[in-house]
Coordinates of C-alpha atoms and ligand atoms in Angstrom, one line a residue:
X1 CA 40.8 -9.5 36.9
X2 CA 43.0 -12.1 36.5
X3 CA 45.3 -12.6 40.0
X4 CA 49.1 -12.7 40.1
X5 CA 48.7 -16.5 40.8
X6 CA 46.9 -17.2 38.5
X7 CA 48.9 -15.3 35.4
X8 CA 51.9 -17.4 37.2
X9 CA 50.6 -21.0 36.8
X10 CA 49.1 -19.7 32.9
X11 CA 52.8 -18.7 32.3
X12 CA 54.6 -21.9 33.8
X13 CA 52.2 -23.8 31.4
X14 CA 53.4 -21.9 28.5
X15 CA 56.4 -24.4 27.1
X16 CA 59.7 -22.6 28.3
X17 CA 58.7 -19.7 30.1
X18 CA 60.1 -17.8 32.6
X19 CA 63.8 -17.6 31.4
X20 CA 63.4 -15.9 28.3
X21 CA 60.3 -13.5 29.3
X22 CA 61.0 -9.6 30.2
X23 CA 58.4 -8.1 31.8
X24 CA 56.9 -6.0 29.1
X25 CA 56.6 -9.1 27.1
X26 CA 54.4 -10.4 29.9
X27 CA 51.8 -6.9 29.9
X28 CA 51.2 -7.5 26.3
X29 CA 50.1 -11.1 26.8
X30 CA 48.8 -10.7 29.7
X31 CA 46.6 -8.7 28.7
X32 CA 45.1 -12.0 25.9
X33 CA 45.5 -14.1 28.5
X34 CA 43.3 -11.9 31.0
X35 CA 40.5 -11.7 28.8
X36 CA 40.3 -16.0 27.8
X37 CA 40.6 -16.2 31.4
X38 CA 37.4 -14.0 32.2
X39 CA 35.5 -15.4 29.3
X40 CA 36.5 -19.0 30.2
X41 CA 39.1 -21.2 32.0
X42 CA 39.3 -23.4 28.5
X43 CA 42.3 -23.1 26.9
X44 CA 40.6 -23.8 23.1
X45 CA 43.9 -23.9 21.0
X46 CA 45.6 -26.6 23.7
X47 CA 43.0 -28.3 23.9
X48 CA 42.8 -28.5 20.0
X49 CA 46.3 -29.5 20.3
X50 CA 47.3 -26.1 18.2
X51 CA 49.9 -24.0 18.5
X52 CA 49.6 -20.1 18.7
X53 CA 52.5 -17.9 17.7
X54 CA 53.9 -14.4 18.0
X55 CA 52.8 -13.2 14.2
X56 CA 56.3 -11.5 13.2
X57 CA 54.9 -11.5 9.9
X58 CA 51.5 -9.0 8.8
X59 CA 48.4 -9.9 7.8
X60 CA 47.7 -12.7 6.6
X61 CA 45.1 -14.4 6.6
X62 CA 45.9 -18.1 7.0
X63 CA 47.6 -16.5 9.9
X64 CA 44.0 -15.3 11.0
X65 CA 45.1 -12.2 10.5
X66 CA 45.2 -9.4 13.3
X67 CA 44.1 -9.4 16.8
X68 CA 41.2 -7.3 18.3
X69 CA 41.8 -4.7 20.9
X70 CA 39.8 -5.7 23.7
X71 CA 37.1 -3.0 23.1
X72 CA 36.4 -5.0 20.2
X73 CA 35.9 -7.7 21.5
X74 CA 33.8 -6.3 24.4
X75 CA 31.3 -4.6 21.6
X76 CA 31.1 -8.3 19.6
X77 CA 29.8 -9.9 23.4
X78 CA 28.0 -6.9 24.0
X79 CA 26.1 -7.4 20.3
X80 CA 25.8 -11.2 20.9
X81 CA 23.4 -10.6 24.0
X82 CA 21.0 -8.6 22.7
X83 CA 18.2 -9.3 19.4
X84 CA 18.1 -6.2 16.6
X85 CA 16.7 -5.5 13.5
X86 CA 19.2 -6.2 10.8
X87 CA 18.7 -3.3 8.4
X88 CA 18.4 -0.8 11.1
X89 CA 21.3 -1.7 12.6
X90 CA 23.2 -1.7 9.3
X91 CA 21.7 1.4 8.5
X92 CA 23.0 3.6 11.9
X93 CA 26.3 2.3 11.5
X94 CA 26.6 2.2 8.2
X95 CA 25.5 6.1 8.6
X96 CA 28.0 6.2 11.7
X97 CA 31.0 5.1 10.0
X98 CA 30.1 7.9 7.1
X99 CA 29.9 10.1 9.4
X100 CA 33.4 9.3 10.8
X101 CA 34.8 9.0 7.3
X102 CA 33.5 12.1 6.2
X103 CA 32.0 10.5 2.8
X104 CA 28.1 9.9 1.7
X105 CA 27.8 6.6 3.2
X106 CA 29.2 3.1 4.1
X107 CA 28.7 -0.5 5.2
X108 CA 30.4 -3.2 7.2
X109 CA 31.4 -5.9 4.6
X110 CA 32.7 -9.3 4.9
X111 CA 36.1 -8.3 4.2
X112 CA 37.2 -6.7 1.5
X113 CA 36.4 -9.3 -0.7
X114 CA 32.8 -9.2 -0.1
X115 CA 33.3 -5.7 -0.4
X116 CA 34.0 -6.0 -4.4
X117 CA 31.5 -8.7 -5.2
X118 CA 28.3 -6.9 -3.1
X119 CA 29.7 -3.5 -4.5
X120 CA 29.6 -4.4 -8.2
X121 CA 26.5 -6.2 -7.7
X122 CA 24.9 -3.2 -6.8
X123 CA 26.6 -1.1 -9.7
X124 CA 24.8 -3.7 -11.7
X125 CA 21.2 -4.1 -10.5
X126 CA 20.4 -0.6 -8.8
X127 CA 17.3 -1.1 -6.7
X128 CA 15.9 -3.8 -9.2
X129 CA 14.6 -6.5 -7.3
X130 CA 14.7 -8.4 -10.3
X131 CA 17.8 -7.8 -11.5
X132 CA 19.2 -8.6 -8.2
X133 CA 17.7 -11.8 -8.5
X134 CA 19.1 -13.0 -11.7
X135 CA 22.9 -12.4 -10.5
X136 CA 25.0 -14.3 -11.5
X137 CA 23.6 -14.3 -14.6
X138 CA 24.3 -11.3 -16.1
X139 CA 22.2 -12.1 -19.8
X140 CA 21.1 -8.6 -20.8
X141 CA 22.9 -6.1 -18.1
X142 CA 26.0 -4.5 -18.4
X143 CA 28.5 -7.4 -17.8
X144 CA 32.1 -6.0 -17.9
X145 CA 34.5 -4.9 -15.5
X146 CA 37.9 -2.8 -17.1
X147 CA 40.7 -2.9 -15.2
X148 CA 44.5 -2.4 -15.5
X149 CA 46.3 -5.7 -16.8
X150 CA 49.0 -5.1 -14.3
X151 CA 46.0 -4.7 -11.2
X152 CA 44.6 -8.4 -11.9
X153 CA 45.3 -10.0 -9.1
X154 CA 43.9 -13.2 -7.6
X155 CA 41.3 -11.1 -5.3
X156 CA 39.9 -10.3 -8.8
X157 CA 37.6 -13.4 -8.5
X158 CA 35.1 -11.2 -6.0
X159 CA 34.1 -9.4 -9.2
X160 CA 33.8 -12.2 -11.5
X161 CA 31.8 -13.7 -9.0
X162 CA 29.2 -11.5 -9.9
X163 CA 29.2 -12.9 -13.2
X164 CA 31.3 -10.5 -15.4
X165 CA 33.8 -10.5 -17.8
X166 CA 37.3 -8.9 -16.5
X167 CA 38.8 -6.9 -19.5
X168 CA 42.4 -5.3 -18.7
X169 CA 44.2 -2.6 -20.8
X170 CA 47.4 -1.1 -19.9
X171 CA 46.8 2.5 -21.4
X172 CA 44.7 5.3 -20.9
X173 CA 43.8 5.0 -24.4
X174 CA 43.1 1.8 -23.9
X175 CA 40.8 2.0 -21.4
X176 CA 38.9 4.7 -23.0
X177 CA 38.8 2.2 -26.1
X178 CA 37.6 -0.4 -24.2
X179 CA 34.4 1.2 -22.9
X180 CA 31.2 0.1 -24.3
X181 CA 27.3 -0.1 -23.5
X182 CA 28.2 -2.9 -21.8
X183 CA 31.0 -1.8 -18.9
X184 CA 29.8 -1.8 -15.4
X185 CA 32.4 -0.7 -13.7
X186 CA 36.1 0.7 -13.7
X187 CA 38.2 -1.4 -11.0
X188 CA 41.4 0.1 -9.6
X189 CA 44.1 -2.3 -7.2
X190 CA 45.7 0.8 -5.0
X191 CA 48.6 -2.0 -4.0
X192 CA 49.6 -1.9 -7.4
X193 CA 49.6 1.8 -8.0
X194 CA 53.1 1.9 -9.8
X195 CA 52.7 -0.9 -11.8
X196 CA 50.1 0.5 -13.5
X197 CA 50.3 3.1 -16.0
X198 CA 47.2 4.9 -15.2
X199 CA 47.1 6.4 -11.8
X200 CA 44.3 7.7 -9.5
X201 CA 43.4 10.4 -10.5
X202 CA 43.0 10.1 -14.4
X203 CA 41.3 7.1 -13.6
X204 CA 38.9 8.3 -11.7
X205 CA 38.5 11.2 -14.3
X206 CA 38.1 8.7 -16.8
X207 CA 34.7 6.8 -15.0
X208 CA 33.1 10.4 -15.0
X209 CA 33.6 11.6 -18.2
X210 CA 31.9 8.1 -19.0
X211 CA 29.8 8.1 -16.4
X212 CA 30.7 4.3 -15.4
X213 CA 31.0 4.1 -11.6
X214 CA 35.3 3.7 -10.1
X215 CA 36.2 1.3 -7.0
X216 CA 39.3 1.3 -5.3
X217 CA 40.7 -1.6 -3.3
X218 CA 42.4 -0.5 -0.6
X219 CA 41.8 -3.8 1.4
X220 CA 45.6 -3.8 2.8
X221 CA 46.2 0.0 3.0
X222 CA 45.1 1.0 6.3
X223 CA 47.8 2.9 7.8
X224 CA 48.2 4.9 6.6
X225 CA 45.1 6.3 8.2
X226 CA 44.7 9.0 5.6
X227 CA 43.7 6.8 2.8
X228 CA 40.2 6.3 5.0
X229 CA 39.4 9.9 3.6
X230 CA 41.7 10.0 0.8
X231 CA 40.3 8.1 -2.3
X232 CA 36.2 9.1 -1.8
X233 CA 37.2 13.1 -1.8
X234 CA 39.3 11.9 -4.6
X235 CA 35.9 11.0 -6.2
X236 CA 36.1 7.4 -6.4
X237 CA 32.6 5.9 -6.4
X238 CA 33.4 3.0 -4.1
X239 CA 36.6 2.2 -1.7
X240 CA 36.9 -1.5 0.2
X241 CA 38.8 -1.4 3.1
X242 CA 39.8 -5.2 5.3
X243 CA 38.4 -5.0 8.4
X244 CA 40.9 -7.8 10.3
X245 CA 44.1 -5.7 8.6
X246 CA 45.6 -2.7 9.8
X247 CA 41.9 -1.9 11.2
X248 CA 42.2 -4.8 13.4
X249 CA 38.4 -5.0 13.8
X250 CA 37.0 -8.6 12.7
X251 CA 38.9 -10.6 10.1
X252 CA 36.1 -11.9 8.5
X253 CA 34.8 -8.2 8.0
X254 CA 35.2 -4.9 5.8
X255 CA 34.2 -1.7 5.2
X256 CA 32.6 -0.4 1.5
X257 CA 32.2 3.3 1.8
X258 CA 31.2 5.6 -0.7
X259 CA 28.4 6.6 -2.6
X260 CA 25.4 6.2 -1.1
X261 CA 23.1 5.0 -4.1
X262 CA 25.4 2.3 -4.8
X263 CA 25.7 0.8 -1.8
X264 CA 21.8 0.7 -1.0
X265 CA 22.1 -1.2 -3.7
X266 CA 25.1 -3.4 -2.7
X267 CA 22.8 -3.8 0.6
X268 CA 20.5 -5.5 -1.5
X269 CA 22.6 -8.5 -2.4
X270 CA 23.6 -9.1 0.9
X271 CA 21.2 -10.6 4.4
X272 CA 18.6 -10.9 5.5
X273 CA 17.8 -11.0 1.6
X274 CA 18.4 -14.4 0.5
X275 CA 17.4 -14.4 -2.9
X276 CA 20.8 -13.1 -3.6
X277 CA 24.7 -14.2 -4.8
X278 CA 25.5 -12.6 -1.4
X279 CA 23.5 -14.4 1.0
X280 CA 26.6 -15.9 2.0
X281 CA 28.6 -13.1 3.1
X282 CA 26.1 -12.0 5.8
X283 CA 27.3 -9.8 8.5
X284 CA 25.7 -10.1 11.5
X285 CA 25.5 -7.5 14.2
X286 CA 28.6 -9.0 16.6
X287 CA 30.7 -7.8 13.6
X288 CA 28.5 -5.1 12.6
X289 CA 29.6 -3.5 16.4
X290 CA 33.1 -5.2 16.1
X291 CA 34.0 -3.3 13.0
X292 CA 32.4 0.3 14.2
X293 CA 34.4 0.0 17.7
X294 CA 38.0 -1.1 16.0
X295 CA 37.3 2.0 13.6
X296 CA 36.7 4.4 16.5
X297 CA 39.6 3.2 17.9
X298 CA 42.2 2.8 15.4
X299 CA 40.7 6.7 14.3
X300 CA 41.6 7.9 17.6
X301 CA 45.3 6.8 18.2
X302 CA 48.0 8.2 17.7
X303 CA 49.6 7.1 14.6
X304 CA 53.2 9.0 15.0
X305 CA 53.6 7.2 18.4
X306 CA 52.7 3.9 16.9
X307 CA 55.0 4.4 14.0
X308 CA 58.0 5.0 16.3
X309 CA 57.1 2.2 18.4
X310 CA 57.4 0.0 15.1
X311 CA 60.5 1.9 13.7
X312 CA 62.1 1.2 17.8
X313 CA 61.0 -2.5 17.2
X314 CA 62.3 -3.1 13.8
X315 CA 65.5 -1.6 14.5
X316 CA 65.4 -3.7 17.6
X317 CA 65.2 -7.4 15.8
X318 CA 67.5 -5.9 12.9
X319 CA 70.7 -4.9 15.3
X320 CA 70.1 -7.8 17.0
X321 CA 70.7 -10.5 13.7
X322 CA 73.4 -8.0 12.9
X323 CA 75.4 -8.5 16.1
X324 CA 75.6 -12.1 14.1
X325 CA 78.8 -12.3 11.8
X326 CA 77.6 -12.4 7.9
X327 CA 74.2 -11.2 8.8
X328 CA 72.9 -8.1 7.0
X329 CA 69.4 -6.3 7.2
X330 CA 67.7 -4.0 5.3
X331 CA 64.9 -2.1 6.5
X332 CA 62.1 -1.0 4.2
X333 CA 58.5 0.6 4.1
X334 CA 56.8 -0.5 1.2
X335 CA 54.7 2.8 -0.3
X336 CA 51.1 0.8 -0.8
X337 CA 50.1 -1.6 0.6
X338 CA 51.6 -2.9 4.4
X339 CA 52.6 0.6 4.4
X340 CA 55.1 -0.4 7.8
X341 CA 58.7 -0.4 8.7
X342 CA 59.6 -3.7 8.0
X343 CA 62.6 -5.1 7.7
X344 CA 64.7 -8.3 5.5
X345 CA 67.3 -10.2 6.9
X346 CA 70.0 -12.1 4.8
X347 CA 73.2 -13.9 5.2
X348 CA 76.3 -14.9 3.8
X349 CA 75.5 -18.7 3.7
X350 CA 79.2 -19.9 3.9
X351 CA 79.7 -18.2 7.2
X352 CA 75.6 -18.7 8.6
X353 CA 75.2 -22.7 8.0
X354 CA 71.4 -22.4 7.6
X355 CA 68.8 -21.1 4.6
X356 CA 66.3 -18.6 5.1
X357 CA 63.5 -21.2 4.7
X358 CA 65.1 -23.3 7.3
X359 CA 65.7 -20.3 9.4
X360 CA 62.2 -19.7 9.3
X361 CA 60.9 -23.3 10.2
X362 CA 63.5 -23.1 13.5
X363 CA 61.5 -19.9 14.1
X364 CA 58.0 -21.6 13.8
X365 CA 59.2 -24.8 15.7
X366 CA 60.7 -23.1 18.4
X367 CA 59.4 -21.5 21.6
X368 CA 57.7 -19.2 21.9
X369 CA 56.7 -20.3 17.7
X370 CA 57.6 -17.1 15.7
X371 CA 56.4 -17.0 12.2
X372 CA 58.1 -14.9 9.8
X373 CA 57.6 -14.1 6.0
X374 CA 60.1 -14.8 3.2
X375 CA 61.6 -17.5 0.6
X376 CA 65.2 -19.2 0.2
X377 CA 67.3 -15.9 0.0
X378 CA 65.8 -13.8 2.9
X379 CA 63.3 -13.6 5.8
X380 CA 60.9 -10.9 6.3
X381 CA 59.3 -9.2 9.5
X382 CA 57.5 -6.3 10.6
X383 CA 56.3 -5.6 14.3
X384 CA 52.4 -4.3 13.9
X385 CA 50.8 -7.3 14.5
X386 CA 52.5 -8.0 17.3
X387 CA 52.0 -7.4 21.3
X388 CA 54.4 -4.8 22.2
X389 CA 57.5 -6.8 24.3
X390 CA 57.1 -9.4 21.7
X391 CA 59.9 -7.9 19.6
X392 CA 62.2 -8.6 22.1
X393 CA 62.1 -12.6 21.8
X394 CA 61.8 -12.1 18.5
X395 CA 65.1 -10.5 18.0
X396 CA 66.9 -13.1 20.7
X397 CA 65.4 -16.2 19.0
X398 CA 66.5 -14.7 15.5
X399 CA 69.5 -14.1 16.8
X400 CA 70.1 -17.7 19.0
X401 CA 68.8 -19.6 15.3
X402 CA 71.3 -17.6 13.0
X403 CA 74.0 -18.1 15.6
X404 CA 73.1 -21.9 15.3
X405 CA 72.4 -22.0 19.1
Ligands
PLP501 C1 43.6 -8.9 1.8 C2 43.2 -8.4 0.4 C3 41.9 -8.6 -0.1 C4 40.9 -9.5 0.6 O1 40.5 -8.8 1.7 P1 39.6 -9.6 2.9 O2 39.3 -8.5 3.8 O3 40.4 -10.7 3.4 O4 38.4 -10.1 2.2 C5 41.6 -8.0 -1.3 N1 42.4 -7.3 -2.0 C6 43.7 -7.0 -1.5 C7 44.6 -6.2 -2.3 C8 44.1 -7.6 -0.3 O5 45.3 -7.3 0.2

């Protein structure tokens, strides 16, 4: 426990404090605060000479991402004390977690990422030790991926990782043309669901008339918390979930759940195997236990309550750059993907002497540092990956910066 004192002389360090803090601002840091303090009197990031920030913007992972509810962060200390067996300990919570889920089986991932690459590796090899072992070299095993021209994104590079060719189609027809001896895999980008022409469904139907194994990215669609359940009853083969998103378990982990065949075999690319293109995304228990606790917990809250509180946030921020003369907002939930209220703000430029971007830097520079999403016609915000009070500075430094204070 960290003592009223104490929290006092943290705070007065903190570059203007006091004046523009309510209290509720101060329970949700406190609480960050009151855990570095237990763990350590260091204060790493000063003493690195970097800045932290109230993360008005998502996800992101040059952002680091989200941060862990305590109980996380208890279960990672908890797993760095003690020695395990690696495969038993992925094997009970990968059986956990399925259990949870309600699907055939899962495993903790390093990210979402890893998710695709040690996912389609396994589609690939099976149990063959040998086959695992020639990865990335895929000379004489099925070596293409098909996926939706509008669904090839950057993230795309996990599965040619593996060493396969990416072929994209835009029609069902299409897709049903493009299948050969060769095709590993069908690869679906939920984020980009309307973009696509073929949707879940007659994708899905498509791998099983053809018997060639579906994945689903879902890596950014956690809430809602449906779509945990959603896409394996769906029939999906394999679904890859970020495990430092919405999940806010460890950023550097993930979740591929599924079928269990296939991700034996995924578990075969990945530690304490080494002869393998996935020795590099091991996952060691600290996250292992990380990623099983921030499941439990994000399964168990209540979502509605957690929606208002965002909706009560946004609406918060947004009447509060309105109040500013040629400000107007617009608040939006995108459908996949950052499924969150979140909202845009933009100005009439004649009457607000200041762009977006440099909005945004004022923001960043100022104190407490805010960082916000957008580009040179509007900036963007949402509230879930921030401490609850911290909308409340976020909406008076918004306003003081588009008031030119
Ligand atoms: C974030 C993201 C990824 C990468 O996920 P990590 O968990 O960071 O590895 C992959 N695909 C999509 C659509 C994403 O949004």
């Amino acid at each position: 426990m960290v003592t009223r004192r104490k929290l006092l002389k943290t705070l007065s360090m903190l570059p203007i404090a006091g004046s523009l803090l309510g209290t509720e601002w101060l329970h949700g840091q406190s609480t960050h605060t009151e855990i570095l303090k237990t763990i350590s009197s260091r204060n790493f990031f000063k003493e690195l000479g970097i800045r932290t920030f109230i993360n008005a913007a998502g996800t992101y992972t040059s952002m680091t991402g989200s941060l862990m509810p305590k109980e996380v962060t208890a279960a990672i200390t908890y797993g760095a004390s003690e020695y395990v067996n690696l495969d038993e300990l992925h094997d009970k919570v990968g059986a956990r977690i399925a259990q949870l889920l309600e699907c055939d089986y899962a495993t903790v991932t390093s990210g979402a990422f890893g998710a695709m690459t040690i996912g389609l590796a396994g589609v690939i090899s099976g149990m063959d030790k040998d086959k695992v072992a020639q990865l990335p070299d895929t000379t004489g095993l099925k070596n293409e991926v098909i996926l939706q021209e509008s669904h090839n994104i950057v993230y795309t590079h996990a599965l040619k990782n593996v060493g396969v060719k990416l072929i994209t189609v835009k029609t069902a027809a299409e897709l049903k043309k493009a299948i050969t001896k060769k095709t590993a895999m069908l690869w679906f980008l939920h984020a980009n669901t309307d973009e696509g022409l073929i949707k879940h469904e007659e994708f899905v139907q498509i791998g099983k008339t053809y018997g060639i194994p579906t994945f689903i990215d879902c890596a950014a669609d956690v809430p809602p918390v449906e779509n945990l359940f959603k896409f394996t009853k769906m029939g999906f083969d394999l679904v890859a979930f970020s495990g430092g998103k919405g999940l806010r378990g460890p950023q550097s982990a993930g979740l591929l759940i599924g079928n269990k065949e296939l991700i034996m075999a995924a578990r075969q690319h990945t530690p304490p195997r080494g002869h393998t293109i996935g020795r590099g995304m091991k996952v060691n228990k600290e996250e292992v236990l990380g990623m099983l606790v921030a499941l439990e917990m994000y399964l168990q809250k209540d979502h509605e309550k957690e929606w208002q509180m965002w909706e009560s946030q946004i609406k918060l921020i947004s009447d509060s750059a309105l109040s500013v003369e040629g400000v107007n907002t617009e608040i939006h939930i995108p459908k996949y993907a950052n499924h969150v209220p979140s909202l845009k703000v933009r100005w009439d430029q004649d009457i607000v002497k200041i762009t977006p971007n440099e909005a945004r830097k004022k923001l960043r520079d100022g104190h407490p540092s805010i960082e916000t999403v957008g580009n040179d016609s509007e900036i963007g915000i949402t509230t879930w990956m921030m401490e609850p009070g911290q909308e409340r500075l976020v909406a008076l430094r918004l306003k003081e910066v588009l008031s030119n204070v």
